[in-house]
Amino acid sequence: MTTATFAKGLEGIVAAETQMSFINGQKGILEYVGIAIGDLSSHSTFEETVFLLWNLRLPTKSELEAFTKSLRANYALPKGFNDRIRTLPKDAQPMHVLRTLVSELALYDTNPNANDLEAAREKSLRVLGMAPTMVAAFDRYRRGLDAVAPDTSLTFAENFMYMLNGEKPTETMARAFDICMILHADHGLNNSTFTARVIISTLSDIYSALTGAVGSLRGPLHGGANEGVMHMLNEIPSLDAVEPYIMGKIERKEKIMGFGHRVYKAKDPRATDLQKLAKQLAEDTGNSDLYAKSNAIEKIMERELAAKGIYPNVDFYSATTYHCIGLKLDLFTPMFALSRLAGWSGHILEQLDGNRLFRPTAQYVGPHDVPYTPMGDR
Ligand code: ACO
């Protein structure tokens, strides 16, 4: 046994090997399988990116076609599943709904525990294909509408928007959505990915691992921060109010959502890409005030906190982007989850391939040799 060291929050601890994404937090670099994230967001598609993450190489044309076809074959929910979604409380939060339904998919799988690599891939594809259908169906039921059946002629991004809105998105909106999906697909051993790997390391099942990951992502220190950013933007009434609002938070030592990162001590490269997208979409959709406020927040934060290595993270400009795409606030984090399912699944495959159980140690800091006090003497 090696000597135990304690790092709060596991900071700096290498807990797994991955070939999927590389992060240089000092320089603000992110690569998927060696390809710069900016190149992927400019030239790739979400489907191709998922293939890349799961196979550690770009597909040929026919491989991409076959992969896309099998993903689309999983868009439709199991028989009876829509009825189940209809029974959920209309005021339930979509992240709780997604977590519950990913878990419930196991009940509609005749062999839910199979976790050999081939089965793990099939189940990952199943959850990835069905998750947008579940989220969109819930959103429509809570609005008193019927679910829209998935359209297998559409891409992952187009299909989700189609099922939400009942009409096909414009090319610009679909591309913007697709870029968001690419940017959020994987990110090293972040908390939710670690959660998925920890769960699957017991040789539990894919559904359990992905369910746990959704639960982790929901937290406001992780994927839930994008909703926090939007709340903040809504709370700031005008551009002039940005300075006192942010300075007040800094003085009260409150965290500003969408800033700071355990790994990045420079601007998150995904934030750079999303900023461009947010600016363009804000202009196109009459939301320039939202972008202007975001940009003003970034400038103040740079002036005040850049010396501490606090810069915008992926969640900061994604809030404006999602708002301009027309997503409701409580669908921001589910949208992140739909994309990150790709990364979680890829990591589950990596973990299963040469698995060793995660079982760290806790440093006991409590008392010893305490006499047992009988009930009457306490
Ligand atoms: N606003 C103001 N100050 C901050 C922020 C922030 N957003 N983030 C960190 N700091 C400060 C802390 O107050 C602390 O200051 P101190 O040393 O004077 O006490 C210092 O920076 C270190 O902060 P920690 O919280 O210890 O850093 P950690 O690495 O544990 O946390 C985290 C990283 C959780 C992301 C943090 O920066 C944060 O809470 N950010 C806001 C939430 C957020 O945007 N989360 C999304 C992250 S990206 C993702 O998960 C998809």
Coordinates of C-alpha atoms and ligand atoms in Angstrom, one line a residue:
M1 CA 0.0 0.0 0.0
T2 CA 1.3 3.5 -0.9
T3 CA 1.5 6.3 1.7
A4 CA -1.9 8.1 1.9
T5 CA -2.0 11.8 1.1
F6 CA -5.1 14.0 1.6
A7 CA -6.2 16.6 -1.0
K8 CA -9.5 18.2 -0.2
G9 CA -11.8 17.9 -3.2
L10 CA -9.2 15.5 -4.7
E11 CA -7.4 18.6 -6.2
G12 CA -4.4 17.5 -8.3
I13 CA -5.0 13.8 -7.7
V14 CA -4.7 11.7 -10.9
A15 CA -7.5 9.1 -10.5
A16 CA -7.8 7.7 -14.0
E17 CA -6.3 7.5 -17.4
T18 CA -8.1 8.8 -20.5
Q19 CA -7.5 9.1 -24.2
M20 CA -10.5 11.2 -24.7
S21 CA -9.9 14.8 -23.7
F22 CA -6.7 16.7 -22.8
I23 CA -6.8 19.9 -20.8
N24 CA -4.0 22.4 -20.2
G25 CA -5.6 24.7 -17.6
Q26 CA -2.7 27.2 -17.5
K27 CA -2.8 27.8 -21.3
G28 CA -6.6 27.3 -21.7
I29 CA -6.3 24.3 -24.1
L30 CA -8.9 21.6 -24.6
E31 CA -8.5 18.8 -27.2
Y32 CA -10.6 15.8 -27.9
V33 CA -8.3 12.9 -28.9
G34 CA -5.7 15.5 -29.8
I35 CA -7.9 17.7 -31.9
A36 CA -8.3 21.3 -30.7
I37 CA -11.8 22.0 -29.5
G38 CA -12.0 25.1 -31.7
D39 CA -11.3 22.9 -34.8
L40 CA -14.1 20.5 -33.9
S41 CA -16.6 23.3 -33.2
S42 CA -15.8 24.9 -36.5
H43 CA -15.7 21.8 -38.7
S44 CA -17.3 18.8 -37.0
T45 CA -20.8 17.7 -36.0
F46 CA -22.0 16.3 -32.7
E47 CA -22.5 12.8 -34.2
E48 CA -18.9 12.8 -35.5
T49 CA -17.6 14.1 -32.2
V50 CA -19.3 11.2 -30.3
F51 CA -17.8 8.7 -32.7
L52 CA -14.4 10.3 -32.1
L53 CA -14.8 10.1 -28.3
W54 CA -16.0 6.5 -28.4
N55 CA -13.5 5.2 -31.0
L56 CA -10.6 7.5 -30.4
R57 CA -10.4 8.4 -34.1
L58 CA -12.5 10.3 -36.7
P59 CA -14.8 8.1 -38.7
T60 CA -14.7 7.5 -42.4
K61 CA -17.8 8.6 -44.4
S62 CA -19.4 5.2 -44.3
E63 CA -18.6 4.7 -40.6
L64 CA -20.2 8.1 -39.8
E65 CA -23.3 7.2 -41.8
A66 CA -23.6 3.8 -40.0
F67 CA -23.1 5.4 -36.6
T68 CA -25.6 8.2 -37.3
K69 CA -28.1 5.6 -38.5
S70 CA -27.8 3.5 -35.3
L71 CA -28.1 6.6 -33.1
R72 CA -31.3 7.6 -35.0
A73 CA -32.6 4.1 -34.6
N74 CA -32.6 4.9 -30.9
Y75 CA -34.5 8.1 -31.0
A76 CA -37.9 6.4 -30.3
L77 CA -38.8 5.6 -26.7
P78 CA -39.8 2.1 -25.6
K79 CA -43.5 1.3 -25.8
G80 CA -45.4 2.7 -22.9
F81 CA -42.6 5.1 -21.9
N82 CA -44.5 8.1 -23.0
D83 CA -47.4 7.2 -20.8
R84 CA -45.0 7.0 -17.9
I85 CA -43.6 10.5 -18.7
R86 CA -47.2 11.8 -18.8
T87 CA -47.7 10.7 -15.2
L88 CA -44.8 12.8 -13.8
P89 CA -45.7 15.9 -11.8
K90 CA -45.9 18.8 -14.2
D91 CA -43.9 21.0 -11.9
A92 CA -41.0 18.6 -11.5
Q93 CA -37.7 20.0 -12.5
P94 CA -36.4 18.7 -15.8
M95 CA -33.0 17.6 -14.3
H96 CA -34.8 15.5 -11.8
V97 CA -37.0 14.1 -14.6
L98 CA -34.0 13.3 -16.7
R99 CA -32.2 11.6 -13.8
T100 CA -35.3 9.5 -13.0
L101 CA -36.0 8.6 -16.6
V102 CA -32.4 7.5 -17.4
S103 CA -32.7 5.2 -14.5
E104 CA -36.1 4.0 -15.6
L105 CA -34.8 3.0 -19.1
A106 CA -33.2 0.1 -17.3
L107 CA -36.6 -1.3 -16.6
Y108 CA -37.3 -1.4 -20.3
D109 CA -34.1 -3.3 -21.1
T110 CA -34.3 -7.1 -21.1
N111 CA -30.7 -7.4 -20.1
P112 CA -29.9 -4.2 -18.1
N113 CA -26.9 -5.4 -16.3
A114 CA -24.8 -6.5 -19.3
N115 CA -21.6 -4.4 -19.3
D116 CA -19.3 -6.1 -21.6
L117 CA -17.9 -3.5 -24.0
E118 CA -20.3 -4.3 -26.8
A119 CA -23.3 -4.1 -24.5
A120 CA -22.0 -1.0 -22.9
R121 CA -21.8 0.7 -26.3
E122 CA -25.3 -0.4 -27.3
K123 CA -26.8 0.9 -24.0
S124 CA -24.8 4.2 -24.3
L125 CA -26.2 4.7 -27.7
R126 CA -29.7 3.8 -26.5
V127 CA -29.6 6.4 -23.7
L128 CA -28.0 9.1 -25.9
G129 CA -30.6 8.5 -28.6
M130 CA -33.6 8.5 -26.2
A131 CA -32.6 11.2 -23.7
P132 CA -33.6 14.2 -25.9
T133 CA -36.9 12.4 -26.7
M134 CA -37.6 12.1 -22.9
V135 CA -36.7 15.7 -22.1
A136 CA -38.8 17.1 -25.0
A137 CA -41.8 14.9 -24.2
F138 CA -41.8 16.0 -20.6
D139 CA -41.5 19.6 -21.6
R140 CA -44.5 19.3 -23.9
Y141 CA -46.6 17.4 -21.4
R142 CA -46.0 20.0 -18.7
R143 CA -47.2 22.7 -21.2
G144 CA -50.4 20.7 -21.9
L145 CA -49.2 19.6 -25.4
D146 CA -48.8 16.2 -27.0
A147 CA -45.3 14.8 -27.5
V148 CA -43.8 15.2 -30.9
A149 CA -42.5 11.9 -32.3
P150 CA -38.8 11.9 -33.2
D151 CA -37.9 12.4 -36.8
T152 CA -35.0 10.0 -37.9
S153 CA -34.2 12.2 -40.9
L154 CA -32.9 14.9 -38.5
T155 CA -29.6 15.3 -36.7
F156 CA -29.4 14.9 -33.0
A157 CA -29.6 18.7 -32.5
E158 CA -32.3 19.3 -35.1
N159 CA -34.4 16.5 -33.8
F160 CA -34.3 17.8 -30.2
M161 CA -35.4 21.3 -31.3
Y162 CA -38.1 19.8 -33.5
M163 CA -39.5 17.6 -30.7
L164 CA -39.5 20.6 -28.3
N165 CA -41.1 23.2 -30.6
G166 CA -43.0 21.1 -33.1
E167 CA -41.2 22.7 -36.0
K168 CA -37.8 22.2 -37.6
P169 CA -35.2 24.7 -36.5
T170 CA -33.5 27.2 -38.9
E171 CA -30.1 26.1 -40.1
T172 CA -28.4 28.8 -38.0
M173 CA -30.2 27.7 -34.8
A174 CA -29.5 24.0 -35.5
R175 CA -25.9 24.7 -36.1
A176 CA -25.6 26.8 -33.0
F177 CA -27.2 24.0 -31.0
D178 CA -24.9 21.4 -32.6
I179 CA -21.8 23.5 -31.7
C180 CA -23.0 23.7 -28.0
M181 CA -23.3 19.9 -28.1
I182 CA -19.7 19.5 -29.4
L183 CA -18.3 21.9 -26.8
H184 CA -20.0 20.2 -23.9
A185 CA -19.4 16.6 -24.9
D186 CA -16.4 15.7 -22.7
H187 CA -14.1 17.4 -20.2
G188 CA -11.6 15.1 -18.5
L189 CA -12.3 13.8 -15.0
N190 CA -14.9 16.4 -14.1
N191 CA -17.2 15.6 -11.2
S192 CA -20.1 13.9 -13.1
T193 CA -17.7 11.9 -15.2
F194 CA -15.8 10.8 -12.1
T195 CA -19.2 9.8 -10.6
A196 CA -20.0 7.7 -13.7
R197 CA -16.6 6.0 -13.5
V198 CA -16.8 5.4 -9.8
I199 CA -20.2 3.7 -10.2
I200 CA -19.3 1.6 -13.2
S201 CA -16.1 0.5 -11.4
T202 CA -18.2 -1.7 -9.1
L203 CA -19.3 -3.4 -12.3
S204 CA -22.8 -2.0 -11.8
D205 CA -24.7 -1.2 -14.9
I206 CA -24.6 1.6 -17.5
Y207 CA -28.0 3.0 -16.4
S208 CA -26.8 3.4 -12.8
A209 CA -23.6 5.1 -13.8
L210 CA -25.3 7.5 -16.1
T211 CA -28.1 8.2 -13.6
G212 CA -25.5 9.1 -11.0
A213 CA -23.7 11.4 -13.5
V214 CA -26.9 13.3 -14.2
G215 CA -27.4 13.8 -10.5
S216 CA -23.9 15.2 -10.2
L217 CA -24.1 17.5 -13.1
R218 CA -27.2 19.2 -11.7
G219 CA -25.3 20.9 -8.9
P220 CA -24.7 24.6 -9.1
L221 CA -21.0 24.2 -8.7
H222 CA -21.0 22.0 -11.8
G223 CA -23.4 22.0 -14.8
G224 CA -26.1 23.8 -12.9
A225 CA -24.1 27.0 -13.0
N226 CA -25.5 27.9 -16.4
E227 CA -28.9 28.4 -14.9
G228 CA -27.3 30.5 -12.1
V229 CA -25.7 32.7 -14.8
M230 CA -29.1 33.4 -16.4
H231 CA -30.7 34.2 -13.0
M232 CA -27.9 36.7 -12.4
L233 CA -28.4 38.3 -15.9
N234 CA -32.1 38.6 -15.2
E235 CA -31.4 40.2 -11.8
I236 CA -29.3 42.9 -13.3
P237 CA -31.8 45.5 -14.6
S238 CA -29.5 47.4 -17.0
L239 CA -25.9 47.7 -18.3
D240 CA -25.3 50.5 -15.7
A241 CA -26.3 48.2 -12.9
V242 CA -23.6 45.6 -13.8
E243 CA -20.7 47.3 -12.0
P244 CA -22.5 47.8 -8.5
Y245 CA -24.1 44.3 -8.8
I246 CA -20.8 42.5 -9.4
M247 CA -18.7 44.6 -7.0
G248 CA -21.4 44.0 -4.3
K249 CA -21.0 40.2 -4.8
I250 CA -17.3 40.4 -4.8
E251 CA -17.3 42.5 -1.6
R252 CA -19.7 40.0 0.1
K253 CA -17.4 37.2 -1.1
E254 CA -20.2 35.6 -3.0
K255 CA -19.3 33.4 -6.0
I256 CA -20.2 34.7 -9.5
M257 CA -21.7 31.8 -11.4
G258 CA -20.0 30.9 -14.7
F259 CA -16.5 32.0 -13.4
G260 CA -13.7 30.0 -12.0
H261 CA -12.7 26.4 -12.6
R262 CA -10.7 23.7 -10.7
V263 CA -8.5 23.1 -13.8
Y264 CA -8.5 26.3 -15.9
K265 CA -6.6 29.2 -14.5
A266 CA -7.0 30.9 -17.9
K267 CA -10.1 31.5 -20.0
D268 CA -11.9 28.2 -20.8
P269 CA -11.5 27.7 -24.6
R270 CA -15.1 26.6 -24.7
A271 CA -16.1 30.0 -23.2
T272 CA -14.2 31.7 -26.1
D273 CA -16.2 29.8 -28.7
L274 CA -19.5 30.2 -26.9
Q275 CA -18.8 34.0 -26.6
K276 CA -18.6 34.3 -30.3
L277 CA -21.8 32.3 -30.7
A278 CA -23.6 34.2 -28.0
K279 CA -22.7 37.5 -29.6
Q280 CA -23.9 36.5 -33.0
L281 CA -27.1 34.9 -31.7
A282 CA -27.8 37.8 -29.4
E283 CA -27.6 40.2 -32.4
D284 CA -29.8 37.9 -34.6
T285 CA -32.5 37.5 -31.9
G286 CA -32.7 41.0 -30.4
N287 CA -30.9 40.0 -27.2
S288 CA -27.9 42.3 -27.5
D289 CA -28.5 43.7 -24.0
L290 CA -28.0 40.2 -22.6
Y291 CA -24.7 39.9 -24.4
A292 CA -23.6 43.4 -23.4
K293 CA -24.3 42.6 -19.8
S294 CA -22.3 39.4 -20.0
N295 CA -19.4 41.1 -21.6
A296 CA -19.4 43.9 -19.0
I297 CA -19.4 41.2 -16.2
E298 CA -16.4 39.5 -17.8
K299 CA -14.5 42.8 -18.0
I300 CA -15.1 43.6 -14.3
M301 CA -14.2 40.0 -13.3
E302 CA -11.0 40.3 -15.3
R303 CA -10.1 43.5 -13.6
E304 CA -10.9 42.2 -10.1
L305 CA -10.2 38.5 -10.1
A306 CA -8.0 37.5 -13.1
A307 CA -4.9 37.7 -10.8
K308 CA -6.5 34.8 -8.9
G309 CA -6.9 32.8 -12.1
I310 CA -10.7 33.3 -12.2
Y311 CA -12.0 33.5 -15.8
P312 CA -15.3 32.6 -17.5
N313 CA -16.0 28.9 -17.7
V314 CA -18.1 27.0 -20.2
D315 CA -21.3 27.9 -18.4
F316 CA -20.9 31.7 -18.6
Y317 CA -21.7 32.4 -22.3
S318 CA -23.7 29.2 -22.7
A319 CA -26.5 31.0 -20.7
T320 CA -26.9 33.7 -23.3
T321 CA -26.5 31.2 -26.1
Y322 CA -29.2 28.9 -24.8
H323 CA -31.5 31.8 -24.1
C324 CA -31.1 33.0 -27.7
I325 CA -31.7 29.5 -29.0
G326 CA -35.1 29.8 -27.3
L327 CA -34.5 27.3 -24.5
K328 CA -36.4 27.7 -21.2
L329 CA -34.2 28.3 -18.2
D330 CA -34.7 24.9 -16.6
L331 CA -33.7 23.2 -19.8
F332 CA -30.2 24.7 -19.8
T333 CA -28.7 22.0 -17.6
P334 CA -30.6 19.2 -19.3
M335 CA -29.2 20.4 -22.6
F336 CA -25.7 20.2 -21.1
A337 CA -26.5 16.7 -19.9
L338 CA -27.7 15.5 -23.4
S339 CA -24.3 16.4 -24.7
R340 CA -22.2 15.1 -21.8
L341 CA -23.9 11.7 -22.0
A342 CA -21.4 11.2 -24.8
G343 CA -18.4 11.9 -22.5
W344 CA -19.8 9.9 -19.6
S345 CA -20.4 6.9 -21.8
G346 CA -16.9 7.1 -23.4
H347 CA -15.4 7.2 -19.9
I348 CA -17.6 4.2 -18.8
L349 CA -16.2 2.3 -21.8
E350 CA -12.6 3.3 -20.8
Q351 CA -13.3 2.3 -17.2
L352 CA -14.7 -1.1 -18.2
D353 CA -11.7 -1.7 -20.4
G354 CA -9.2 -2.6 -17.7
N355 CA -11.4 -1.8 -14.7
R356 CA -10.2 -1.5 -11.2
L357 CA -12.6 -0.7 -8.3
F358 CA -12.4 2.9 -7.0
R359 CA -12.0 2.7 -3.3
P360 CA -10.0 5.6 -1.8
T361 CA -9.3 6.1 1.8
A362 CA -10.7 8.5 4.4
Q363 CA -8.4 10.0 7.0
Y364 CA -10.0 9.3 10.3
V365 CA -10.0 12.5 12.4
G366 CA -12.3 11.5 15.2
P367 CA -11.6 10.3 18.8
H368 CA -10.3 6.9 19.9
D369 CA -10.8 4.8 23.0
V370 CA -14.2 6.3 23.9
P371 CA -16.0 4.3 26.5
Y372 CA -19.5 3.2 25.7
T373 CA -22.0 5.2 27.8
P374 CA -25.1 3.3 28.8
M375 CA -28.3 4.9 27.7
G376 CA -29.3 6.0 31.1
D377 CA -26.1 7.8 31.7
R378 CA -26.1 10.0 28.6
Ligands
ACO1 N1 -16.6 34.0 -8.1 C1 -15.8 34.6 -7.2 N2 -14.8 34.0 -6.5 C2 -14.5 32.7 -6.9 C3 -15.2 32.1 -7.9 C4 -16.3 32.7 -8.5 N3 -17.0 32.2 -9.4 N4 -14.7 30.8 -8.1 C5 -13.7 30.7 -7.2 N5 -13.6 31.9 -6.5 C6 -12.6 32.1 -5.4 C7 -13.1 31.5 -4.1 O1 -13.9 32.3 -3.4 C8 -11.7 31.2 -3.5 O2 -11.3 32.4 -2.9 P1 -10.4 32.4 -1.6 O3 -9.1 31.6 -1.9 O4 -10.1 33.8 -1.3 O5 -11.2 31.7 -0.5 C9 -10.8 30.8 -4.6 O6 -11.4 31.5 -5.8 C10 -10.8 29.3 -4.9 O7 -12.1 28.9 -5.0 P2 -12.6 27.4 -4.8 O8 -14.1 27.4 -4.7 O9 -11.9 26.8 -3.6 O10 -12.1 26.7 -6.1 P3 -12.5 25.2 -6.6 O11 -11.4 24.8 -7.5 O12 -12.9 24.4 -5.4 O13 -13.9 25.5 -7.3 C11 -15.5 26.0 -8.9 C12 -14.1 25.6 -8.7 C13 -16.4 25.2 -8.0 C14 -15.9 25.9 -10.3 C15 -15.6 27.5 -8.4 O14 -14.8 28.3 -9.2 C16 -17.1 28.0 -8.4 O15 -17.8 27.8 -7.5 N6 -17.5 28.7 -9.5 C17 -18.8 29.1 -9.7 C18 -19.7 28.0 -10.1 C19 -19.5 27.6 -11.6 O16 -19.4 28.5 -12.5 N7 -19.4 26.3 -11.8 C20 -19.2 25.8 -13.2 C21 -17.8 25.2 -13.3 S1 -17.6 24.6 -15.0 C22 -18.5 23.1 -14.9 O17 -18.5 22.4 -14.0 C23 -19.2 22.7 -16.1

